[in-house]
Short mmCIF file of C-alpha atoms in Angstrom, two decimals:
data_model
loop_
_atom_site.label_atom_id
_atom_site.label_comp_id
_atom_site.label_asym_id
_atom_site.label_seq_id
_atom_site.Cartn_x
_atom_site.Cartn_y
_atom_site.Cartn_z
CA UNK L 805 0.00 0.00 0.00
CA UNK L 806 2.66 2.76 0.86
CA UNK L 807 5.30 2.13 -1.59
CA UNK L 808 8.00 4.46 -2.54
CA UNK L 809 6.38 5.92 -5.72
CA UNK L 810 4.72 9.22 -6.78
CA UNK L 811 1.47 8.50 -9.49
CA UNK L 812 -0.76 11.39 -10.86
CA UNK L 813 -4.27 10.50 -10.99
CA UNK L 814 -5.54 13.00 -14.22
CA UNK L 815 -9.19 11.00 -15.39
CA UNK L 816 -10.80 13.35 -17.08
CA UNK L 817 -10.27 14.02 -21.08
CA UNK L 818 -10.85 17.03 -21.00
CA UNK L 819 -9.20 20.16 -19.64
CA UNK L 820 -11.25 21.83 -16.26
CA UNK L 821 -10.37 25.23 -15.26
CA UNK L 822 -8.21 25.58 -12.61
CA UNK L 823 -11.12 26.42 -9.92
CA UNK L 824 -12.65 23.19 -10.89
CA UNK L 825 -9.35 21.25 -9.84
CA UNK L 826 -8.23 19.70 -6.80
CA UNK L 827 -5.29 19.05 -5.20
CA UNK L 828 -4.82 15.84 -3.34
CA UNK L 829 -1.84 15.20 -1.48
CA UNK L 830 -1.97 11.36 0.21
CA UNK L 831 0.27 8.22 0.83
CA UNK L 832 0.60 5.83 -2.66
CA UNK L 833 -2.25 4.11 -3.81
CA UNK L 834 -4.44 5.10 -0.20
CA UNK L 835 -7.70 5.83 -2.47
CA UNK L 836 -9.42 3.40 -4.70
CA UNK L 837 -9.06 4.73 -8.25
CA UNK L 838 -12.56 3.93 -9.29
CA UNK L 839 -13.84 6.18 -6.29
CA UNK L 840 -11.51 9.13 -7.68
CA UNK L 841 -13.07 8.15 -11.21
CA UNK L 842 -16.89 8.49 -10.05
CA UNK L 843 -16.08 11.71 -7.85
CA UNK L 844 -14.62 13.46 -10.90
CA UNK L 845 -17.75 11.79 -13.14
CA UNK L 846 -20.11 12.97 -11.08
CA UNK L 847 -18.74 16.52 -9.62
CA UNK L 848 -16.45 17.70 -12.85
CA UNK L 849 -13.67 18.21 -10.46
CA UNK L 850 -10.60 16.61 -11.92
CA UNK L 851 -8.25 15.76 -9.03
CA UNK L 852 -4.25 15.84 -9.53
CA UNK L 853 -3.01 12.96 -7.04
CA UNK L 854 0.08 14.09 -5.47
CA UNK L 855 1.97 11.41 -3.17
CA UNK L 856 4.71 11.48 0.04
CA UNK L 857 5.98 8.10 1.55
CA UNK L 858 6.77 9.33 4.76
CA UNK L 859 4.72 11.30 7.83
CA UNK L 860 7.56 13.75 8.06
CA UNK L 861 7.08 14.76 4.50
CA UNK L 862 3.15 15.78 4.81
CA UNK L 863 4.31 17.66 7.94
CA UNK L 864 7.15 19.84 6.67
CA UNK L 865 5.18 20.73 3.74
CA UNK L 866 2.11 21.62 5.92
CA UNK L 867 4.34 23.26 8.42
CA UNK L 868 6.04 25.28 5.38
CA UNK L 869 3.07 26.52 3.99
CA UNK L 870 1.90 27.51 0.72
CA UNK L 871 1.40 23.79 -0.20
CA UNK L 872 -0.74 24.57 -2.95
CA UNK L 873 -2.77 21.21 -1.91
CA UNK L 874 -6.56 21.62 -1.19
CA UNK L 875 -6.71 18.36 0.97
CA UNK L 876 -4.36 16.32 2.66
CA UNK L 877 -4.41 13.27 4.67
CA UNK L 878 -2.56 13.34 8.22
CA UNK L 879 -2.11 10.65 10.79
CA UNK L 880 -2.57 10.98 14.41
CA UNK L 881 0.84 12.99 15.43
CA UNK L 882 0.58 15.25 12.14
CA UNK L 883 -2.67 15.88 12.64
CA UNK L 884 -1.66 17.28 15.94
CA UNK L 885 1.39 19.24 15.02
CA UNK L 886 -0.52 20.84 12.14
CA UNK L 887 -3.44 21.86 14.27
CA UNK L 888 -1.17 23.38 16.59
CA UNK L 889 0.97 25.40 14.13
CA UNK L 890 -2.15 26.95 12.61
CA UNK L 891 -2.05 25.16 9.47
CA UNK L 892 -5.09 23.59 9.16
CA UNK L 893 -9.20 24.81 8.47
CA UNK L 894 -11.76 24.54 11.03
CA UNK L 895 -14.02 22.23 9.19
CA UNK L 896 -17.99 22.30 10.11
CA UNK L 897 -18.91 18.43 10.40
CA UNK L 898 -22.20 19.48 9.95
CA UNK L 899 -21.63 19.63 6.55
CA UNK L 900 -20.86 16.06 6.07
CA UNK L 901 -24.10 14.13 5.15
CA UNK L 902 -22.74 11.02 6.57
CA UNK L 903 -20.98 12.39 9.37
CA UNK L 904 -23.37 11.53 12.07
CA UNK L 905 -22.60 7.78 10.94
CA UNK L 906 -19.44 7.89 12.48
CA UNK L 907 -18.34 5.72 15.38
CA UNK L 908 -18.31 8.43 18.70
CA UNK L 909 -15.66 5.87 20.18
CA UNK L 910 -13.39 6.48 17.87
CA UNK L 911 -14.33 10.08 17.25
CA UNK L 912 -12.88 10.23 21.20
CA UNK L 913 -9.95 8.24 20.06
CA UNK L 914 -9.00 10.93 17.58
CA UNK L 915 -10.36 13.95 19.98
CA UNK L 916 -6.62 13.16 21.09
CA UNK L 917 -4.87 14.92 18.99
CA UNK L 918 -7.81 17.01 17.26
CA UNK L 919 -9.94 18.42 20.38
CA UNK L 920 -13.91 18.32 19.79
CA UNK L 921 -13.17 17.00 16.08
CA UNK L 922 -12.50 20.75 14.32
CA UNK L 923 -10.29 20.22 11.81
CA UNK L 924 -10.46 16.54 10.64
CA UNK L 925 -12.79 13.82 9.39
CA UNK L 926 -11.49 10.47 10.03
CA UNK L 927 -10.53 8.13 6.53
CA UNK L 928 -8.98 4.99 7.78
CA UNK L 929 -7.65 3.36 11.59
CA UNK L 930 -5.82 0.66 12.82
CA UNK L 931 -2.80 -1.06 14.74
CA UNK L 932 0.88 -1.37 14.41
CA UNK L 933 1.32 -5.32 15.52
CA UNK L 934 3.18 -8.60 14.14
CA UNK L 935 2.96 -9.43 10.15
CA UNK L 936 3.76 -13.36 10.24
CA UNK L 937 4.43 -16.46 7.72
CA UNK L 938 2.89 -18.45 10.33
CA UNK L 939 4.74 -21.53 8.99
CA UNK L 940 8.06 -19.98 8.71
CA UNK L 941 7.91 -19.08 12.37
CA UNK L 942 6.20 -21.76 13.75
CA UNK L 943 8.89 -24.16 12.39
CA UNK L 944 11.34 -22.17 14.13
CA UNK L 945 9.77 -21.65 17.27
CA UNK L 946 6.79 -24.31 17.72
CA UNK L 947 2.69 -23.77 18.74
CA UNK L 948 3.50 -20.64 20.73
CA UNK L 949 1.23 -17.60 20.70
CA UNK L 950 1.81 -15.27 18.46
CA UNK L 951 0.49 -12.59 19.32
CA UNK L 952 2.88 -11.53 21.58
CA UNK L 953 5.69 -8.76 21.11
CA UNK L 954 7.69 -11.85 23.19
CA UNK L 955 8.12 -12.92 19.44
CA UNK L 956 10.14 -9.62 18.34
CA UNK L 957 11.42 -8.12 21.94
CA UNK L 958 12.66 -11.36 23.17
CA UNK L 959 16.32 -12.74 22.35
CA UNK L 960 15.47 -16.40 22.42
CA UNK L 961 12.75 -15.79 20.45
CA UNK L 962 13.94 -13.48 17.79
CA UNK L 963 17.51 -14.97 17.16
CA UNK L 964 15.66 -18.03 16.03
CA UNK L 965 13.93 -15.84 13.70
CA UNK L 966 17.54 -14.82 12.25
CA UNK L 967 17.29 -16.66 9.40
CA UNK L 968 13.79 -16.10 7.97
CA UNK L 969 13.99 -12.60 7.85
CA UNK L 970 12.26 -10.33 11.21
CA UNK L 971 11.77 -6.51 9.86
CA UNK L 972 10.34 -3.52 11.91
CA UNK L 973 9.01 -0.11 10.51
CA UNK L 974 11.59 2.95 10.63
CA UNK L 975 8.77 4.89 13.01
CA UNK L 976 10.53 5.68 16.40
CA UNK L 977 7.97 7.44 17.85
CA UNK L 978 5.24 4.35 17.33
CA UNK L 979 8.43 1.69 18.01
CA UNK L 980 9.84 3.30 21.14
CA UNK L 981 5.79 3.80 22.91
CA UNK L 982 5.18 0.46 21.87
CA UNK L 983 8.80 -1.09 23.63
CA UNK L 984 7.94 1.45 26.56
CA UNK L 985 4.30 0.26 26.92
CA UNK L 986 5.63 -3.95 26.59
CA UNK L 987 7.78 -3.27 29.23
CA UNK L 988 4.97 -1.54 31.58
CA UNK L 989 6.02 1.75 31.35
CA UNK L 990 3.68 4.97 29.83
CA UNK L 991 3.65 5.02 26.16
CA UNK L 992 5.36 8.34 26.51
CA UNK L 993 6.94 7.77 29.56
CA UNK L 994 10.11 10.29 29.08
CA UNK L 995 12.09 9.35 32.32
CA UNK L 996 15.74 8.27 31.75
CA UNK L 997 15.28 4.76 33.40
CA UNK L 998 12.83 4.15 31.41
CA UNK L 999 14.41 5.01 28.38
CA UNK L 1000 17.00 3.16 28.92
CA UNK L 1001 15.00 -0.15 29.46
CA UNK L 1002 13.88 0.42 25.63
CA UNK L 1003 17.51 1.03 24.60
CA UNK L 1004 18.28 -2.54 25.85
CA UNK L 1005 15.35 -4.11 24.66
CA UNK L 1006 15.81 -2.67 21.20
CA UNK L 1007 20.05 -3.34 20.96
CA UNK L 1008 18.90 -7.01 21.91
CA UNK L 1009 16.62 -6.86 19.17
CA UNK L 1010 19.16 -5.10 16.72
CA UNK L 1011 21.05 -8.36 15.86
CA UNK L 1012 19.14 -10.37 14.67
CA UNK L 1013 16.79 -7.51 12.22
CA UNK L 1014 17.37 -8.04 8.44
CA UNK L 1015 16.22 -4.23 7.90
CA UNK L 1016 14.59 -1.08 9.11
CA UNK L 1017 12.43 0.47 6.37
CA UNK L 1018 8.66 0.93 6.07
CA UNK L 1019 7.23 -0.29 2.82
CA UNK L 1020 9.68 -3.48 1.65
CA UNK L 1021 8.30 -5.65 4.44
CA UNK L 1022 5.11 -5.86 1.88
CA UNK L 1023 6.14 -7.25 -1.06
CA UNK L 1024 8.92 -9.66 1.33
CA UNK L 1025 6.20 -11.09 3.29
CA UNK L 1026 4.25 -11.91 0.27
CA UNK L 1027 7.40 -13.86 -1.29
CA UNK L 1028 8.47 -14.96 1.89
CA UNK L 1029 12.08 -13.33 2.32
CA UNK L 1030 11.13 -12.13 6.05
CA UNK L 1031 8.95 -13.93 8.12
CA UNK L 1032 8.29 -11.18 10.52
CA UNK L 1033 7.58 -7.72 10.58
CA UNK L 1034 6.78 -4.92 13.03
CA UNK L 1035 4.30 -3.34 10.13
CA UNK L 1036 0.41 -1.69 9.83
CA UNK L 1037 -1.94 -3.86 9.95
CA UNK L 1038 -2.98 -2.82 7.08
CA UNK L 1039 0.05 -3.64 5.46
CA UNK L 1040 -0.18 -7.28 6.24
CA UNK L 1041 -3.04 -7.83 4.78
CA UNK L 1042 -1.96 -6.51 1.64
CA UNK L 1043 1.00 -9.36 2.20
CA UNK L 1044 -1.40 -11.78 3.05
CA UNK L 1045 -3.65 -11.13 -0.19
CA UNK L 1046 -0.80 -10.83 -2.63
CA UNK L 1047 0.70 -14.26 -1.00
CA UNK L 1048 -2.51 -16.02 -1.70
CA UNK L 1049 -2.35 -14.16 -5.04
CA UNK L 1050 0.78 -16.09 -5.64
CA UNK L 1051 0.00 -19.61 -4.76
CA UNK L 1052 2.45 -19.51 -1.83
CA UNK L 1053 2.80 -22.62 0.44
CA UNK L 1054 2.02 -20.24 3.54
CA UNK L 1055 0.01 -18.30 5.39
CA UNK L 1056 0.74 -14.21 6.06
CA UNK L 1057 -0.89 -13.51 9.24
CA UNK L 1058 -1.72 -10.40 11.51
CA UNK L 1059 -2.10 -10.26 15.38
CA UNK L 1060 -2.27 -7.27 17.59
CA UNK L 1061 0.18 -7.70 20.15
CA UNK L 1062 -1.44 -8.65 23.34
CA UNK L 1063 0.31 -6.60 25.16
CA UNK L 1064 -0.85 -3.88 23.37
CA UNK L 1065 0.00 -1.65 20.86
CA UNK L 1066 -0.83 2.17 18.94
CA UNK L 1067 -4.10 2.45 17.46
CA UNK L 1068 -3.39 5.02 14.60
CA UNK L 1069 -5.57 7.29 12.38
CA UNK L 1070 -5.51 8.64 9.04
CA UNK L 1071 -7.63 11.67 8.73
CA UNK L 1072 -8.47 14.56 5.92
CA UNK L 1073 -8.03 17.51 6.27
CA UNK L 1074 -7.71 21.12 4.86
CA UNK L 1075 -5.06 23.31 4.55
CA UNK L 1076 -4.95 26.71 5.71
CA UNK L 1077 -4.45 28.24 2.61
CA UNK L 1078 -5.91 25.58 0.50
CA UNK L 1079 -6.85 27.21 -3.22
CA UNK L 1080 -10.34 25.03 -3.53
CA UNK L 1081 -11.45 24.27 -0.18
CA UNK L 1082 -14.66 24.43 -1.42
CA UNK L 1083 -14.04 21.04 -3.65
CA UNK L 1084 -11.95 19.60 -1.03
CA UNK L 1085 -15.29 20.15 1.19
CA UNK L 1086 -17.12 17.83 -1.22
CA UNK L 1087 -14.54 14.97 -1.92
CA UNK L 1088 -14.64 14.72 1.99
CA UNK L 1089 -18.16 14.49 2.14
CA UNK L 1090 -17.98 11.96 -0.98
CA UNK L 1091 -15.69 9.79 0.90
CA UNK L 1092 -17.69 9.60 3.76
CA UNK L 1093 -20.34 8.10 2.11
CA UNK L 1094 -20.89 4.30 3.58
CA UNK L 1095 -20.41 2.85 0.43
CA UNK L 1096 -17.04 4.19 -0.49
CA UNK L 1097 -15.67 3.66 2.65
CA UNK L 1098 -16.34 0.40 2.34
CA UNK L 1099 -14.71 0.22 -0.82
CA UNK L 1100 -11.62 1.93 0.87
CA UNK L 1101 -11.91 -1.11 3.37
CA UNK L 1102 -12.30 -3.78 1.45
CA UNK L 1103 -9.10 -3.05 -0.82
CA UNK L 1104 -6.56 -1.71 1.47
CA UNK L 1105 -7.56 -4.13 4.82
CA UNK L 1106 -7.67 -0.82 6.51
CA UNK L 1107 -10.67 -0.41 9.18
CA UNK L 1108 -12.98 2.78 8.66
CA UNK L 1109 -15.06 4.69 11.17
CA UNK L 1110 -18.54 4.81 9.77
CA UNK L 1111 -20.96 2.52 11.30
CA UNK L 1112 -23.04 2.72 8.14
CA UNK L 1113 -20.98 1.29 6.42
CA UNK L 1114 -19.98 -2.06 8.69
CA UNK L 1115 -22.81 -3.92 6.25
CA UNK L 1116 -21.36 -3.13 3.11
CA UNK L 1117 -17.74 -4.37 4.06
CA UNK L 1118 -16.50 -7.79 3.41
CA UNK L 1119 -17.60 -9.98 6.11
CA UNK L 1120 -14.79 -11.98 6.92
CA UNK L 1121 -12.81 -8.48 6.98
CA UNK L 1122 -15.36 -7.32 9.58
CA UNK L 1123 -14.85 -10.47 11.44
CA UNK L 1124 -10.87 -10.38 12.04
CA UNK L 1125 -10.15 -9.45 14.94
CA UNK L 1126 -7.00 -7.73 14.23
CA UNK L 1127 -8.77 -5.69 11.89
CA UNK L 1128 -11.99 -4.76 13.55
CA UNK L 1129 -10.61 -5.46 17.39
CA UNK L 1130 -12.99 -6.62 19.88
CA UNK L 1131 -13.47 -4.22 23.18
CA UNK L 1132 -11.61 -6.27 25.04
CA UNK L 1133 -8.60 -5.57 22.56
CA UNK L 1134 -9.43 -1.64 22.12
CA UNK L 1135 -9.38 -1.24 25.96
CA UNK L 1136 -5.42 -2.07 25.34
CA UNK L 1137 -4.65 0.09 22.77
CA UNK L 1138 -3.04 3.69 23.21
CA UNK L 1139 -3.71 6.20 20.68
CA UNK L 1140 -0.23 8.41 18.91
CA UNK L 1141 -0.13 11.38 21.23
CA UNK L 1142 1.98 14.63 20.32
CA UNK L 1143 5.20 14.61 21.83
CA UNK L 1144 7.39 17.94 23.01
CA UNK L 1145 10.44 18.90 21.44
CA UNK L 1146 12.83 17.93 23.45
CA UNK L 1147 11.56 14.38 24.50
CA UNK L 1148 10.80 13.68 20.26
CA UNK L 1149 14.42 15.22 20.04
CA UNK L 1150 15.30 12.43 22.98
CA UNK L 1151 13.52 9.41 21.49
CA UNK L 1152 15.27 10.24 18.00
CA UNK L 1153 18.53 10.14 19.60
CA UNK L 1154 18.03 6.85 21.45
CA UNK L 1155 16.11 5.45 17.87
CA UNK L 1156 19.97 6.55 15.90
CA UNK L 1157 22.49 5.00 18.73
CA UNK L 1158 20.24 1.69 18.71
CA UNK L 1159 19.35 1.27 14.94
CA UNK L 1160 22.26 3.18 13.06
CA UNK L 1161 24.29 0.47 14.08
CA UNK L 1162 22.60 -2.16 11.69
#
């Protein structure tokens, strides 16, 4: 799903004037491109599909200003930042048609980093957890549960993993909460003891990684040249359905750590100084619509918010678990909070001394 590429989505034959265009800036292949073809269809807004494969990227160009992009799509800790720096619209969700659809629960979730819901509309959610070739690692390590972080943060555990291939995403904001919250601590917990407890746990972890990165782990689960990753969950099951796609002899598996683990959100949102904010008004309302949320969900294994739309998604996708977690799951999950300065400035540091080395 987020692979290192930049695509331009231009549908329409013929040439709109500028006010009727719309400039999208979102993660590779993160909207169905038959629901950008029937928005244009039906609205005569041709939309220009501009893409960034990292969090940081969306945020310095937000932060920078002058974007040029009508809508945007922020996770949790962007979201935040953005907010904060001025560099978003108040939206009205009002507006929305559908927005009263959506699931108050998780409305609180994102409250977190977007107080009383004023500047976002939620477009996907979901964990960070364990991507596994469940026969590749239960080989190695026998019938033990895997839905444990035990599998990753533990040295007899992961240094029998060695060989198959273990992978974690090159996030250390999400990494470091998760390590702190494994090893009981707060999520964002900025003590030095504390800290230091992570640093361990991750240099014993170090070893025995074939890489950092945060889009490889996809295609390598799929072919089987890692057999565990520290990925999205959405990620997985793009693994999962490209391995079947394949015909290979095993299984690609997700599982929310039961530990626990971030829930994340992507959201859309408005620029400041957004040219069209008037179309970017009615592709948000568009995508709200049950039916093409569903859509969303049912391609990219990526949970959505809208209750309306549970129905229309695939039913063994509302089913998992580890896609649609029970509330015995969600009372275990932590949501990306905005850090300060100086501890983000700490948990980079401690991220480089532990993972430059590899």
């Amino acid at each position: 799903m987020r692979l290192l590429c930049c695509v331009w989505l231009l549908c329409c034959s013929l040439p709109l004037a500028a006010s009727q265009q719309l400039n999208l800036f979102n993660w590779p292949e993160y909207l169905p491109p038959e629901a950008i073809q029937r928005f244009q269809e039906q609205t005569g807004i041709e939309v220009r599909y501009d893409t960034f494969d990292s969090p940081e990227v969306l945020e310095s160009t937000l932060l920078a200003g002058a974007s040029g992009y009508d809508l945007v799509f922020p996770s949790t800790t962007v979201l935040a930042k953005a907010i904060q720096a001025g560099a978003l619209q108040q939206i009205d969700g009002s507006r929305y048609q559908y927005a009263a659809e959506l699931d108050p629960e998780l409305m609180q979730f994102l409250a977190v980093a977007d107080p009383n819901n004023r500047y976002a509309m939620p477009y996907t959610w979901g964990t960070i957890g364990l991507g596994i070739n469940r026969q590749a690692v239960e080989r190695r390590l026998g019938q033990i549960p895997l839905n444990s972080l035990d599998l990753l943060f533990k040295p007899e555990y992961v240094s029998r993993l060695k060989d198959c291939g273990v992978s974690i995403l090159d996030s250390p904001q999400e990494v470091i909460a998760i390590a702190l919250n494994y090893l009981g601590h707060d999520p964002y917990a900025s003590y030095p003891p504390a800290l230091r407890q992570v640093a361990e746990l991750l240099a014993g972890v170090q070893p025995n990684l074939r890489y950092v990165g945060s889009a490889q782990h996809i295609d390598d689960l799929a072919s089987g040249e890692i057999c565990l990753a520290l990925t999205f969950n959405g990620d997985a099951g793009l693994a999962a359905a490209r391995a079947a796609e394949l015909g290979q002899p095993f299984e690609v598996v997700y599982r929310i750590p039961r530990e626990g683990s971030v829930v994340w959100f992507d959201s859309m949102a408005i620029p400041v100084d957004a040219p069209n904010p008037e179309a970017a008004h009615r592709l948000i309302d568009f995508m709200l619509q049950p039916e093409v949320l569903a859509e969303v969900t049912n391609e990219l294994f990526f949970a959505n918010a809208s209750l309306a739309a549970g129905p229309l998604v695939d039913p063994q996708i509302v089913a998992d678990p580890d896609i649609y977690p029970t509330e015995a799951v969600r009372a275990r999950l932590f949501v990306e909070r905005q850090l300060g300065v100086a501890d983000q400035r700490q948990r980079t540091r401690l991220w480089s001394r532990v993972i430059a080395q590899h």
